[in-house]
Amino acid sequence: MTFSETDLLLAIETSCDDTCAAVLRGDRTVLSNVVARQDVHEEYIGVVPELASREHLRLLLPTVRRALDLAEVRLEDISAIAVTHGPGLIGCLLVGLAGAKGLAMSRGIPLVGVNHIEGHLSAILAEREWEAPFVGLVASGGHTELVHVPEWGRYELLGATRDDAAGEAFDKVAKMLGLGFPGGPVVDKLAANGNPSAFRYPRAWLDKDAPLDFSFSGLKTAVKYHVEKEGVLDGDMGRPEAQAFLADVCASFQAAVIDVLVGKIERACTLTGTKRILLSGGVACNRALREAASQLALRIGGEAAYPAPRLCADNAAMIGVVGLARLRAGESDGLDLPAVANLDDLTFGSRWVQPA
Ligand code: KG4
Ligand code: ZN
């Protein structure tokens, strides 16, 4: 089929702990973008995969219904369905995929699978134009990927984390500081009142063979030992001394993460001859990271962009944007489309390549 500018697409995203549905028009206008946040994970201070799958099962159809209602359209008006089929938590992906397949089959409309990382990189297109080539960083609770995008639809994976994802580091440090889950937003807020140079935490630049890969587990451990050794947070947290120490730890930890993320982006720009920088993923909501990326762009005479926070975090509009591009290129998938947990196992023809 040819997908016109007025045709409607329903997009579904369930790769982690947010149940998401969106309705987009063929011209990329977002008519609705609903995110049902699962709060069952808060008491465990981290995402519990089995609970997340069960919550998706409970929330998927009501979320789709809400997206249709907010867009003021009916399921019968939808011309195609886009769905995240990887990477992500396998049980979570399977729920979204089964729902999308059922809806596509019952309506006799095309189904199109979307790579979650490509979704994050494309989220910006849900609000504005953004031209390739660029260097994109996808940093979230499950991902830290540095990608060169020479043209839209072609992705060269330059580096990835070898242990914790950047958002996971924020979440784990917040947990050890007793700040709850998710940790990124609260660390971001506390860091604003702290001194980023108060403590010198390690930056993992890694060896020459993997100059653009990341590692955050050593940083997390360094913060843990430092906080335990100082013991300032052991007593009453209401003391000004404890609050000041907490703010300094948050600011110093955040500075270490940002130095590495932005340092590697700069290196990627040099290696690829690119001056355009795109941030996405939940960590791209971080104000100091956005500021540092803008400063870098200014320094190298380039441009930095980051979508609005609701488009940085997991959402279905970003999946819809990629779905539309694939549909308009005449691509779609069969009902045998598999869920794929790992990025390395996702093949999109020549769309994703590991650079030589
Ligand atoms: O993209 P996302 O909503 O979900 C996935 O993990 O895929 O990202 C959530 C992650 C969490 O680790 C959260 O702590 C982090 O993004 N995050 C932040 C901020 N807001 C969310 N990290 C740092 N600063 C923030 N302001
Ligand atoms: Zn994500």
mmCIF file of C-alpha atoms and ligand atoms in Angstrom:
data_model
loop_
_atom_site.group_PDB
_atom_site.id
_atom_site.type_symbol
_atom_site.label_atom_id
_atom_site.label_comp_id
_atom_site.label_asym_id
_atom_site.label_seq_id
_atom_site.Cartn_x
_atom_site.Cartn_y
_atom_site.Cartn_z
ATOM 1 C CA MET A 1 0.000 0.000 0.000
ATOM 2 C CA THR A 2 1.078 3.630 -0.331
ATOM 3 C CA PHE A 3 0.776 5.508 2.926
ATOM 4 C CA SER A 4 -0.495 9.037 2.270
ATOM 5 C CA GLU A 5 -0.013 12.224 4.317
ATOM 6 C CA THR A 6 -3.546 11.931 5.656
ATOM 7 C CA ASP A 7 -3.486 8.231 6.547
ATOM 8 C CA LEU A 8 -3.340 7.430 10.264
ATOM 9 C CA LEU A 9 -0.811 5.249 12.067
ATOM 10 C CA LEU A 10 -1.151 3.671 15.507
ATOM 11 C CA ALA A 11 2.223 3.167 17.256
ATOM 12 C CA ILE A 12 2.894 0.899 20.251
ATOM 13 C CA GLU A 13 5.965 0.803 22.513
ATOM 14 C CA THR A 14 6.405 -1.661 25.401
ATOM 15 C CA SER A 15 10.136 -2.442 25.456
ATOM 16 C CA CYS A 16 10.726 -1.577 29.115
ATOM 17 C CA ASP A 17 8.457 -0.304 31.899
ATOM 18 C CA ASP A 18 6.299 2.283 30.133
ATOM 19 C CA THR A 19 3.184 1.215 28.246
ATOM 20 C CA CYS A 20 2.955 3.639 25.315
ATOM 21 C CA ALA A 21 0.595 4.266 22.409
ATOM 22 C CA ALA A 22 0.415 7.145 19.915
ATOM 23 C CA VAL A 23 -1.530 8.146 16.842
ATOM 24 C CA LEU A 24 0.310 9.945 14.027
ATOM 25 C CA ARG A 25 -0.867 11.304 10.721
ATOM 26 C CA GLY A 26 1.136 10.421 7.599
ATOM 27 C CA ASP A 27 2.630 13.933 7.536
ATOM 28 C CA ARG A 28 4.197 13.163 10.983
ATOM 29 C CA THR A 29 1.730 15.228 12.988
ATOM 30 C CA VAL A 30 1.391 13.622 16.436
ATOM 31 C CA LEU A 31 -2.323 13.482 17.284
ATOM 32 C CA SER A 32 -1.798 11.754 20.638
ATOM 33 C CA ASN A 33 1.135 10.334 22.599
ATOM 34 C CA VAL A 34 0.101 8.449 25.735
ATOM 35 C CA VAL A 35 2.572 7.054 28.281
ATOM 36 C CA ALA A 36 1.193 4.873 31.092
ATOM 37 C CA ARG A 37 3.971 4.822 33.663
ATOM 38 C CA GLN A 38 4.115 1.637 35.729
ATOM 39 C CA ASP A 39 4.543 2.574 39.382
ATOM 40 C CA VAL A 40 4.785 -1.057 40.596
ATOM 41 C CA HIS A 41 8.587 -0.875 40.256
ATOM 42 C CA GLU A 42 9.087 1.940 42.751
ATOM 43 C CA GLU A 43 9.071 -0.274 45.838
ATOM 44 C CA TYR A 44 11.801 -2.459 44.252
ATOM 45 C CA ILE A 45 13.850 0.639 43.283
ATOM 46 C CA GLY A 46 14.349 -0.716 39.758
ATOM 47 C CA VAL A 47 12.447 -2.359 36.899
ATOM 48 C CA VAL A 48 11.303 -5.944 37.616
ATOM 49 C CA PRO A 49 10.944 -7.549 34.139
ATOM 50 C CA GLU A 50 8.192 -10.031 35.034
ATOM 51 C CA LEU A 51 6.103 -7.327 36.715
ATOM 52 C CA ALA A 52 6.648 -5.032 33.739
ATOM 53 C CA SER A 53 5.310 -7.678 31.296
ATOM 54 C CA ARG A 54 2.222 -8.241 33.452
ATOM 55 C CA GLU A 55 1.571 -4.525 33.696
ATOM 56 C CA HIS A 56 1.875 -4.174 29.908
ATOM 57 C CA LEU A 57 -0.723 -6.914 29.577
ATOM 58 C CA ARG A 58 -3.063 -4.995 31.879
ATOM 59 C CA LEU A 59 -2.388 -1.537 30.448
ATOM 60 C CA LEU A 60 -1.891 -2.078 26.721
ATOM 61 C CA LEU A 61 -5.450 -2.014 25.434
ATOM 62 C CA PRO A 62 -6.629 0.819 27.746
ATOM 63 C CA THR A 63 -3.579 2.842 26.640
ATOM 64 C CA VAL A 64 -4.339 2.212 22.959
ATOM 65 C CA ARG A 65 -7.959 3.177 23.618
ATOM 66 C CA ARG A 66 -6.861 6.397 25.294
ATOM 67 C CA ALA A 67 -4.506 7.278 22.422
ATOM 68 C CA LEU A 68 -7.348 6.770 19.920
ATOM 69 C CA ASP A 69 -9.765 8.830 22.047
ATOM 70 C CA LEU A 70 -7.323 11.716 22.518
ATOM 71 C CA ALA A 71 -6.653 11.751 18.770
ATOM 72 C CA GLU A 72 -10.429 11.676 18.256
ATOM 73 C CA VAL A 73 -10.226 8.739 15.851
ATOM 74 C CA ARG A 74 -11.590 5.197 15.812
ATOM 75 C CA LEU A 75 -9.635 1.986 15.358
ATOM 76 C CA GLU A 76 -11.392 1.625 11.981
ATOM 77 C CA ASP A 77 -9.710 4.892 10.861
ATOM 78 C CA ILE A 78 -6.189 3.491 11.404
ATOM 79 C CA SER A 79 -4.309 2.415 8.241
ATOM 80 C CA ALA A 80 -1.235 0.718 9.736
ATOM 81 C CA ILE A 81 0.371 -0.274 13.044
ATOM 82 C CA ALA A 82 3.984 0.324 14.100
ATOM 83 C CA VAL A 83 5.433 -1.540 17.063
ATOM 84 C CA THR A 84 8.789 -1.773 18.845
ATOM 85 C CA HIS A 85 10.155 -5.262 18.269
ATOM 86 C CA GLY A 86 13.559 -4.788 19.928
ATOM 87 C CA PRO A 87 15.856 -4.268 21.657
ATOM 88 C CA GLY A 88 14.291 -4.488 25.108
ATOM 89 C CA LEU A 89 13.013 -6.855 27.787
ATOM 90 C CA ILE A 90 11.801 -9.920 25.916
ATOM 91 C CA GLY A 91 8.553 -10.471 27.853
ATOM 92 C CA CYS A 92 7.661 -6.781 27.532
ATOM 93 C CA LEU A 93 8.351 -6.742 23.785
ATOM 94 C CA LEU A 94 6.231 -9.866 23.299
ATOM 95 C CA VAL A 95 3.175 -8.252 24.922
ATOM 96 C CA GLY A 96 3.334 -5.176 22.662
ATOM 97 C CA LEU A 97 4.047 -7.293 19.612
ATOM 98 C CA ALA A 98 1.169 -9.686 20.290
ATOM 99 C CA GLY A 99 -1.215 -6.748 20.765
ATOM 100 C CA ALA A 100 -0.010 -5.012 17.595
ATOM 101 C CA LYS A 101 -0.265 -8.212 15.550
ATOM 102 C CA GLY A 102 -3.769 -8.906 16.846
ATOM 103 C CA LEU A 103 -4.950 -5.410 15.969
ATOM 104 C CA ALA A 104 -3.274 -5.478 12.530
ATOM 105 C CA MET A 105 -4.718 -8.901 11.761
ATOM 106 C CA SER A 106 -8.226 -8.039 12.928
ATOM 107 C CA ARG A 107 -8.266 -4.870 10.827
ATOM 108 C CA GLY A 108 -6.378 -6.378 7.855
ATOM 109 C CA ILE A 109 -3.823 -3.526 7.885
ATOM 110 C CA PRO A 110 -0.003 -3.529 7.579
ATOM 111 C CA LEU A 111 2.298 -4.074 10.562
ATOM 112 C CA VAL A 112 5.719 -2.458 10.738
ATOM 113 C CA GLY A 113 8.423 -3.355 13.272
ATOM 114 C CA VAL A 114 10.610 -0.595 14.690
ATOM 115 C CA ASN A 115 14.030 -0.701 16.330
ATOM 116 C CA HIS A 116 13.735 1.051 19.703
ATOM 117 C CA ILE A 117 17.128 2.781 19.346
ATOM 118 C CA GLU A 118 16.192 4.071 15.901
ATOM 119 C CA GLY A 119 13.020 5.354 17.584
ATOM 120 C CA HIS A 120 15.015 7.350 20.171
ATOM 121 C CA LEU A 121 17.265 8.766 17.429
ATOM 122 C CA SER A 122 14.201 9.788 15.398
ATOM 123 C CA ALA A 123 12.144 11.243 18.275
ATOM 124 C CA ILE A 124 13.244 14.761 17.370
ATOM 125 C CA LEU A 125 11.371 14.431 14.040
ATOM 126 C CA ALA A 126 8.105 14.304 15.973
ATOM 127 C CA GLU A 127 8.596 17.993 16.791
ATOM 128 C CA ARG A 128 10.918 19.509 14.164
ATOM 129 C CA GLU A 129 13.131 18.829 11.157
ATOM 130 C CA TRP A 130 16.653 17.591 11.857
ATOM 131 C CA GLU A 131 19.026 16.787 9.019
ATOM 132 C CA ALA A 132 21.621 14.025 8.901
ATOM 133 C CA PRO A 133 24.593 13.618 9.086
ATOM 134 C CA PHE A 134 24.885 13.747 12.851
ATOM 135 C CA VAL A 135 26.311 11.942 15.870
ATOM 136 C CA GLY A 136 23.534 10.680 18.136
ATOM 137 C CA LEU A 137 23.748 9.601 21.753
ATOM 138 C CA VAL A 138 20.959 7.396 23.096
ATOM 139 C CA ALA A 139 21.289 7.314 26.884
ATOM 140 C CA SER A 140 18.594 5.750 29.040
ATOM 141 C CA GLY A 141 18.049 3.210 31.800
ATOM 142 C CA GLY A 142 18.868 0.353 29.441
ATOM 143 C CA HIS A 143 21.038 1.920 26.762
ATOM 144 C CA THR A 144 24.123 4.002 26.159
ATOM 145 C CA GLU A 145 24.778 3.982 22.443
ATOM 146 C CA LEU A 146 26.804 6.357 20.331
ATOM 147 C CA VAL A 147 25.678 6.252 16.714
ATOM 148 C CA HIS A 148 26.823 7.996 13.548
ATOM 149 C CA VAL A 149 23.894 8.678 11.232
ATOM 150 C CA PRO A 150 25.307 9.625 7.802
ATOM 151 C CA GLU A 151 21.777 9.732 6.398
ATOM 152 C CA TRP A 152 18.365 8.933 7.861
ATOM 153 C CA GLY A 153 17.783 5.181 7.764
ATOM 154 C CA ARG A 154 21.476 4.296 8.030
ATOM 155 C CA TYR A 155 23.026 3.793 11.465
ATOM 156 C CA GLU A 156 26.663 3.134 12.338
ATOM 157 C CA LEU A 157 27.088 1.969 15.894
ATOM 158 C CA LEU A 158 30.269 3.639 17.177
ATOM 159 C CA GLY A 159 30.189 2.656 20.835
ATOM 160 C CA ALA A 160 28.067 1.212 23.605
ATOM 161 C CA THR A 161 28.342 0.554 27.306
ATOM 162 C CA ARG A 162 30.231 -2.478 28.495
ATOM 163 C CA ASP A 163 28.402 -2.661 31.818
ATOM 164 C CA ASP A 164 25.845 -0.253 33.293
ATOM 165 C CA ALA A 165 23.864 2.101 31.063
ATOM 166 C CA ALA A 166 24.201 5.814 31.896
ATOM 167 C CA GLY A 167 20.651 5.992 33.296
ATOM 168 C CA GLU A 168 21.246 2.806 35.250
ATOM 169 C CA ALA A 169 24.256 4.496 36.891
ATOM 170 C CA PHE A 170 22.025 7.434 37.885
ATOM 171 C CA ASP A 171 19.425 4.987 39.239
ATOM 172 C CA LYS A 172 21.944 2.894 41.202
ATOM 173 C CA VAL A 173 23.702 5.902 42.729
ATOM 174 C CA ALA A 174 20.312 7.410 43.660
ATOM 175 C CA LYS A 175 19.346 4.098 45.267
ATOM 176 C CA MET A 176 22.497 3.999 47.403
ATOM 177 C CA LEU A 177 21.841 7.613 48.438
ATOM 178 C CA GLY A 178 18.271 6.700 49.423
ATOM 179 C CA LEU A 179 16.723 8.897 46.732
ATOM 180 C CA GLY A 180 14.205 6.416 45.258
ATOM 181 C CA PHE A 181 13.491 5.422 41.642
ATOM 182 C CA PRO A 182 13.957 6.594 38.931
ATOM 183 C CA GLY A 183 17.093 8.322 40.141
ATOM 184 C CA GLY A 184 18.002 10.591 37.231
ATOM 185 C CA PRO A 185 15.494 13.393 37.789
ATOM 186 C CA VAL A 186 16.225 13.710 41.524
ATOM 187 C CA VAL A 187 20.022 13.584 41.084
ATOM 188 C CA ASP A 188 19.662 16.236 38.358
ATOM 189 C CA LYS A 189 17.676 18.432 40.756
ATOM 190 C CA LEU A 190 19.986 18.004 43.776
ATOM 191 C CA ALA A 191 23.102 18.446 41.624
ATOM 192 C CA ALA A 192 21.939 21.950 40.718
ATOM 193 C CA ASN A 193 22.725 23.017 44.318
ATOM 194 C CA GLY A 194 26.024 21.127 44.577
ATOM 195 C CA ASN A 195 29.612 21.686 43.517
ATOM 196 C CA PRO A 196 30.562 19.460 40.539
ATOM 197 C CA SER A 197 34.254 19.785 41.483
ATOM 198 C CA ALA A 198 33.759 18.891 45.162
ATOM 199 C CA PHE A 199 34.885 15.292 44.649
ATOM 200 C CA ARG A 200 36.954 13.879 41.813
ATOM 201 C CA TYR A 201 35.224 10.636 40.788
ATOM 202 C CA PRO A 202 36.803 8.443 38.067
ATOM 203 C CA ARG A 203 36.093 8.845 34.363
ATOM 204 C CA ALA A 204 36.468 5.606 32.369
ATOM 205 C CA TRP A 205 37.922 6.489 28.997
ATOM 206 C CA LEU A 206 38.724 2.817 28.160
ATOM 207 C CA ASP A 207 41.463 1.448 25.951
ATOM 208 C CA LYS A 208 42.449 2.362 22.417
ATOM 209 C CA ASP A 209 40.636 -0.652 20.911
ATOM 210 C CA ALA A 210 37.256 0.612 22.094
ATOM 211 C CA PRO A 211 37.685 4.374 22.324
ATOM 212 C CA LEU A 212 33.977 5.067 21.989
ATOM 213 C CA ASP A 213 32.626 2.410 24.359
ATOM 214 C CA PHE A 214 31.504 3.355 27.871
ATOM 215 C CA SER A 215 31.826 1.923 31.363
ATOM 216 C CA PHE A 216 29.988 3.307 34.385
ATOM 217 C CA SER A 217 30.201 0.525 36.963
ATOM 218 C CA GLY A 218 33.554 1.732 38.373
ATOM 219 C CA LEU A 219 32.157 5.215 38.892
ATOM 220 C CA LYS A 220 29.159 3.811 40.760
ATOM 221 C CA THR A 221 31.459 1.785 43.038
ATOM 222 C CA ALA A 222 33.720 4.795 43.644
ATOM 223 C CA VAL A 223 30.717 6.855 44.800
ATOM 224 C CA LYS A 224 29.607 4.001 47.080
ATOM 225 C CA TYR A 225 33.003 3.666 48.803
ATOM 226 C CA HIS A 226 33.392 7.417 49.129
ATOM 227 C CA VAL A 227 29.963 7.899 50.713
ATOM 228 C CA GLU A 228 30.506 4.953 53.079
ATOM 229 C CA LYS A 229 33.945 6.191 54.099
ATOM 230 C CA GLU A 230 32.806 9.757 54.814
ATOM 231 C CA GLY A 231 29.766 8.563 56.770
ATOM 232 C CA VAL A 232 28.154 12.013 56.489
ATOM 233 C CA LEU A 233 24.851 10.497 55.308
ATOM 234 C CA ASP A 234 24.639 7.978 58.170
ATOM 235 C CA GLY A 235 22.873 10.267 60.635
ATOM 236 C CA ASP A 236 19.825 12.500 60.399
ATOM 237 C CA MET A 237 19.443 13.614 56.764
ATOM 238 C CA GLY A 238 17.831 16.884 57.880
ATOM 239 C CA ARG A 239 21.216 18.276 58.966
ATOM 240 C CA PRO A 240 22.489 21.060 56.620
ATOM 241 C CA GLU A 241 25.863 19.296 56.530
ATOM 242 C CA ALA A 242 24.246 16.090 55.193
ATOM 243 C CA GLN A 243 22.201 17.991 52.601
ATOM 244 C CA ALA A 244 25.263 19.921 51.359
ATOM 245 C CA PHE A 245 27.288 16.698 51.124
ATOM 246 C CA LEU A 246 24.465 14.974 49.233
ATOM 247 C CA ALA A 247 24.240 17.831 46.722
ATOM 248 C CA ASP A 248 28.029 17.752 46.201
ATOM 249 C CA VAL A 249 28.022 13.970 45.673
ATOM 250 C CA CYS A 250 25.184 14.276 43.118
ATOM 251 C CA ALA A 251 26.887 17.158 41.301
ATOM 252 C CA SER A 252 30.295 15.438 41.254
ATOM 253 C CA PHE A 253 28.846 12.103 40.105
ATOM 254 C CA GLN A 254 26.776 13.798 37.397
ATOM 255 C CA ALA A 255 29.834 15.770 36.226
ATOM 256 C CA ALA A 256 31.794 12.515 35.817
ATOM 257 C CA VAL A 257 29.010 10.938 33.711
ATOM 258 C CA ILE A 258 28.643 14.050 31.566
ATOM 259 C CA ASP A 259 32.397 14.464 31.036
ATOM 260 C CA VAL A 260 32.556 10.937 29.614
ATOM 261 C CA LEU A 261 29.366 11.200 27.514
ATOM 262 C CA VAL A 262 30.297 14.558 26.028
ATOM 263 C CA GLY A 263 33.993 13.645 25.694
ATOM 264 C CA LYS A 264 33.054 10.597 23.617
ATOM 265 C CA ILE A 265 30.575 12.602 21.545
ATOM 266 C CA GLU A 266 33.375 15.048 20.756
ATOM 267 C CA ARG A 267 35.658 12.200 19.766
ATOM 268 C CA ALA A 268 32.925 10.699 17.576
ATOM 269 C CA CYS A 269 32.429 14.075 15.888
ATOM 270 C CA THR A 270 36.159 14.297 15.134
ATOM 271 C CA LEU A 271 36.346 10.716 13.829
ATOM 272 C CA THR A 272 33.312 11.087 11.563
ATOM 273 C CA GLY A 273 33.888 14.713 10.549
ATOM 274 C CA THR A 274 30.462 15.638 11.919
ATOM 275 C CA LYS A 275 29.556 18.755 13.886
ATOM 276 C CA ARG A 276 25.913 18.016 14.522
ATOM 277 C CA ILE A 277 24.975 16.392 17.827
ATOM 278 C CA LEU A 278 21.686 14.810 18.857
ATOM 279 C CA LEU A 279 20.845 13.631 22.380
ATOM 280 C CA SER A 280 17.988 11.277 23.190
ATOM 281 C CA GLY A 281 16.813 8.727 25.761
ATOM 282 C CA GLY A 282 15.693 9.530 29.315
ATOM 283 C CA VAL A 283 19.153 10.775 30.369
ATOM 284 C CA ALA A 284 18.902 13.438 27.648
ATOM 285 C CA CYS A 285 16.376 15.148 29.957
ATOM 286 C CA ASN A 286 19.355 16.037 32.163
ATOM 287 C CA ARG A 287 19.797 19.790 32.171
ATOM 288 C CA ALA A 288 23.560 19.790 32.733
ATOM 289 C CA LEU A 289 24.064 17.238 29.920
ATOM 290 C CA ARG A 290 22.004 19.366 27.521
ATOM 291 C CA GLU A 291 24.032 22.415 28.503
ATOM 292 C CA ALA A 292 27.349 20.553 28.047
ATOM 293 C CA ALA A 293 26.306 19.286 24.590
ATOM 294 C CA SER A 294 25.315 22.822 23.580
ATOM 295 C CA GLN A 295 28.655 24.159 24.819
ATOM 296 C CA LEU A 296 30.493 21.504 22.811
ATOM 297 C CA ALA A 297 28.505 22.370 19.679
ATOM 298 C CA LEU A 298 29.353 26.039 20.178
ATOM 299 C CA ARG A 299 33.044 25.221 20.599
ATOM 300 C CA ILE A 300 33.256 23.130 17.401
ATOM 301 C CA GLY A 301 31.018 25.432 15.374
ATOM 302 C CA GLY A 302 28.223 22.888 15.092
ATOM 303 C CA GLU A 303 24.723 22.415 16.398
ATOM 304 C CA ALA A 304 23.222 20.378 19.238
ATOM 305 C CA ALA A 305 19.612 19.261 19.486
ATOM 306 C CA TYR A 306 17.537 17.352 22.000
ATOM 307 C CA PRO A 307 13.832 16.636 21.905
ATOM 308 C CA ALA A 308 11.423 17.840 24.594
ATOM 309 C CA PRO A 309 11.715 15.644 27.732
ATOM 310 C CA ARG A 310 8.494 13.717 26.977
ATOM 311 C CA LEU A 311 9.991 12.700 23.602
ATOM 312 C CA CYS A 312 13.426 11.861 25.099
ATOM 313 C CA ALA A 313 11.964 9.285 27.499
ATOM 314 C CA ASP A 314 10.260 6.154 26.157
ATOM 315 C CA ASN A 315 7.154 7.014 24.135
ATOM 316 C CA ALA A 316 5.292 5.697 21.101
ATOM 317 C CA ALA A 317 5.410 8.869 18.957
ATOM 318 C CA MET A 318 9.108 8.159 18.282
ATOM 319 C CA ILE A 319 8.206 4.623 17.186
ATOM 320 C CA GLY A 320 5.511 6.084 14.932
ATOM 321 C CA VAL A 321 8.003 8.423 13.253
ATOM 322 C CA VAL A 322 10.182 5.470 12.192
ATOM 323 C CA GLY A 323 7.105 3.416 11.291
ATOM 324 C CA LEU A 324 5.966 6.164 8.926
ATOM 325 C CA ALA A 325 9.393 6.347 7.272
ATOM 326 C CA ARG A 326 9.388 2.596 6.693
ATOM 327 C CA LEU A 327 5.809 2.556 5.389
ATOM 328 C CA ARG A 328 6.436 5.466 3.072
ATOM 329 C CA ALA A 329 9.492 3.589 1.730
ATOM 330 C CA GLY A 330 7.110 0.730 0.902
ATOM 331 C CA GLU A 331 8.328 -1.483 3.760
ATOM 332 C CA SER A 332 6.243 -3.525 6.188
ATOM 333 C CA ASP A 333 6.566 -6.783 8.125
ATOM 334 C CA GLY A 334 4.712 -10.069 8.263
ATOM 335 C CA LEU A 335 2.844 -11.422 11.264
ATOM 336 C CA ASP A 336 5.913 -13.602 11.930
ATOM 337 C CA LEU A 337 7.888 -10.486 13.005
ATOM 338 C CA PRO A 338 9.971 -11.679 16.002
ATOM 339 C CA ALA A 339 10.702 -9.919 19.297
ATOM 340 C CA VAL A 340 14.483 -9.435 19.574
ATOM 341 C CA ALA A 341 16.018 -8.618 22.956
ATOM 342 C CA ASN A 342 19.535 -7.545 21.917
ATOM 343 C CA LEU A 343 20.554 -4.759 19.593
ATOM 344 C CA ASP A 344 23.353 -6.899 18.149
ATOM 345 C CA ASP A 345 20.796 -9.486 17.002
ATOM 346 C CA LEU A 346 18.614 -6.940 15.234
ATOM 347 C CA THR A 347 19.254 -6.841 11.526
ATOM 348 C CA PHE A 348 17.555 -4.308 9.368
ATOM 349 C CA GLY A 349 19.247 -5.135 6.080
ATOM 350 C CA SER A 350 21.846 -2.458 5.578
ATOM 351 C CA ARG A 351 20.201 -0.062 8.044
ATOM 352 C CA TRP A 352 22.472 -0.898 11.009
ATOM 353 C CA VAL A 353 26.176 -1.471 10.519
ATOM 354 C CA GLN A 354 29.147 -1.881 12.780
ATOM 355 C CA PRO A 355 31.762 0.475 11.296
ATOM 356 C CA ALA A 356 35.077 -1.066 10.231
HETATM 357 O O1 KG4 B 1 14.323 6.444 28.040
HETATM 358 P P1 KG4 B 1 13.794 6.125 29.394
HETATM 359 O O2 KG4 B 1 12.510 6.788 29.823
HETATM 360 O O3 KG4 B 1 13.548 4.592 29.596
HETATM 361 C C1 KG4 B 1 14.477 3.607 29.318
HETATM 362 O O4 KG4 B 1 15.270 3.317 30.229
HETATM 363 O O5 KG4 B 1 14.453 3.098 28.177
HETATM 364 O O6 KG4 B 1 14.964 6.492 30.434
HETATM 365 C C2 KG4 B 1 14.841 6.347 31.805
HETATM 366 C C3 KG4 B 1 16.191 6.634 32.421
HETATM 367 C C4 KG4 B 1 16.250 6.330 33.900
HETATM 368 O O7 KG4 B 1 17.448 5.644 34.176
HETATM 369 C C5 KG4 B 1 16.254 7.719 34.533
HETATM 370 O O8 KG4 B 1 16.910 7.768 35.783
HETATM 371 C C6 KG4 B 1 16.984 8.530 33.486
HETATM 372 O O9 KG4 B 1 16.525 8.022 32.248
HETATM 373 N N1 KG4 B 1 16.673 9.954 33.575
HETATM 374 C C7 KG4 B 1 17.585 10.906 33.862
HETATM 375 C C8 KG4 B 1 16.879 12.137 33.943
HETATM 376 N N2 KG4 B 1 15.557 11.883 33.681
HETATM 377 C C9 KG4 B 1 15.454 10.545 33.457
HETATM 378 N N3 KG4 B 1 18.908 10.815 34.064
HETATM 379 C C10 KG4 B 1 19.566 11.966 34.349
HETATM 380 N N4 KG4 B 1 18.961 13.170 34.460
HETATM 381 C C11 KG4 B 1 17.632 13.308 34.253
HETATM 382 N N5 KG4 B 1 17.049 14.499 34.356
HETATM 383 ZN ZN ZN B 2 14.272 3.704 25.618
#
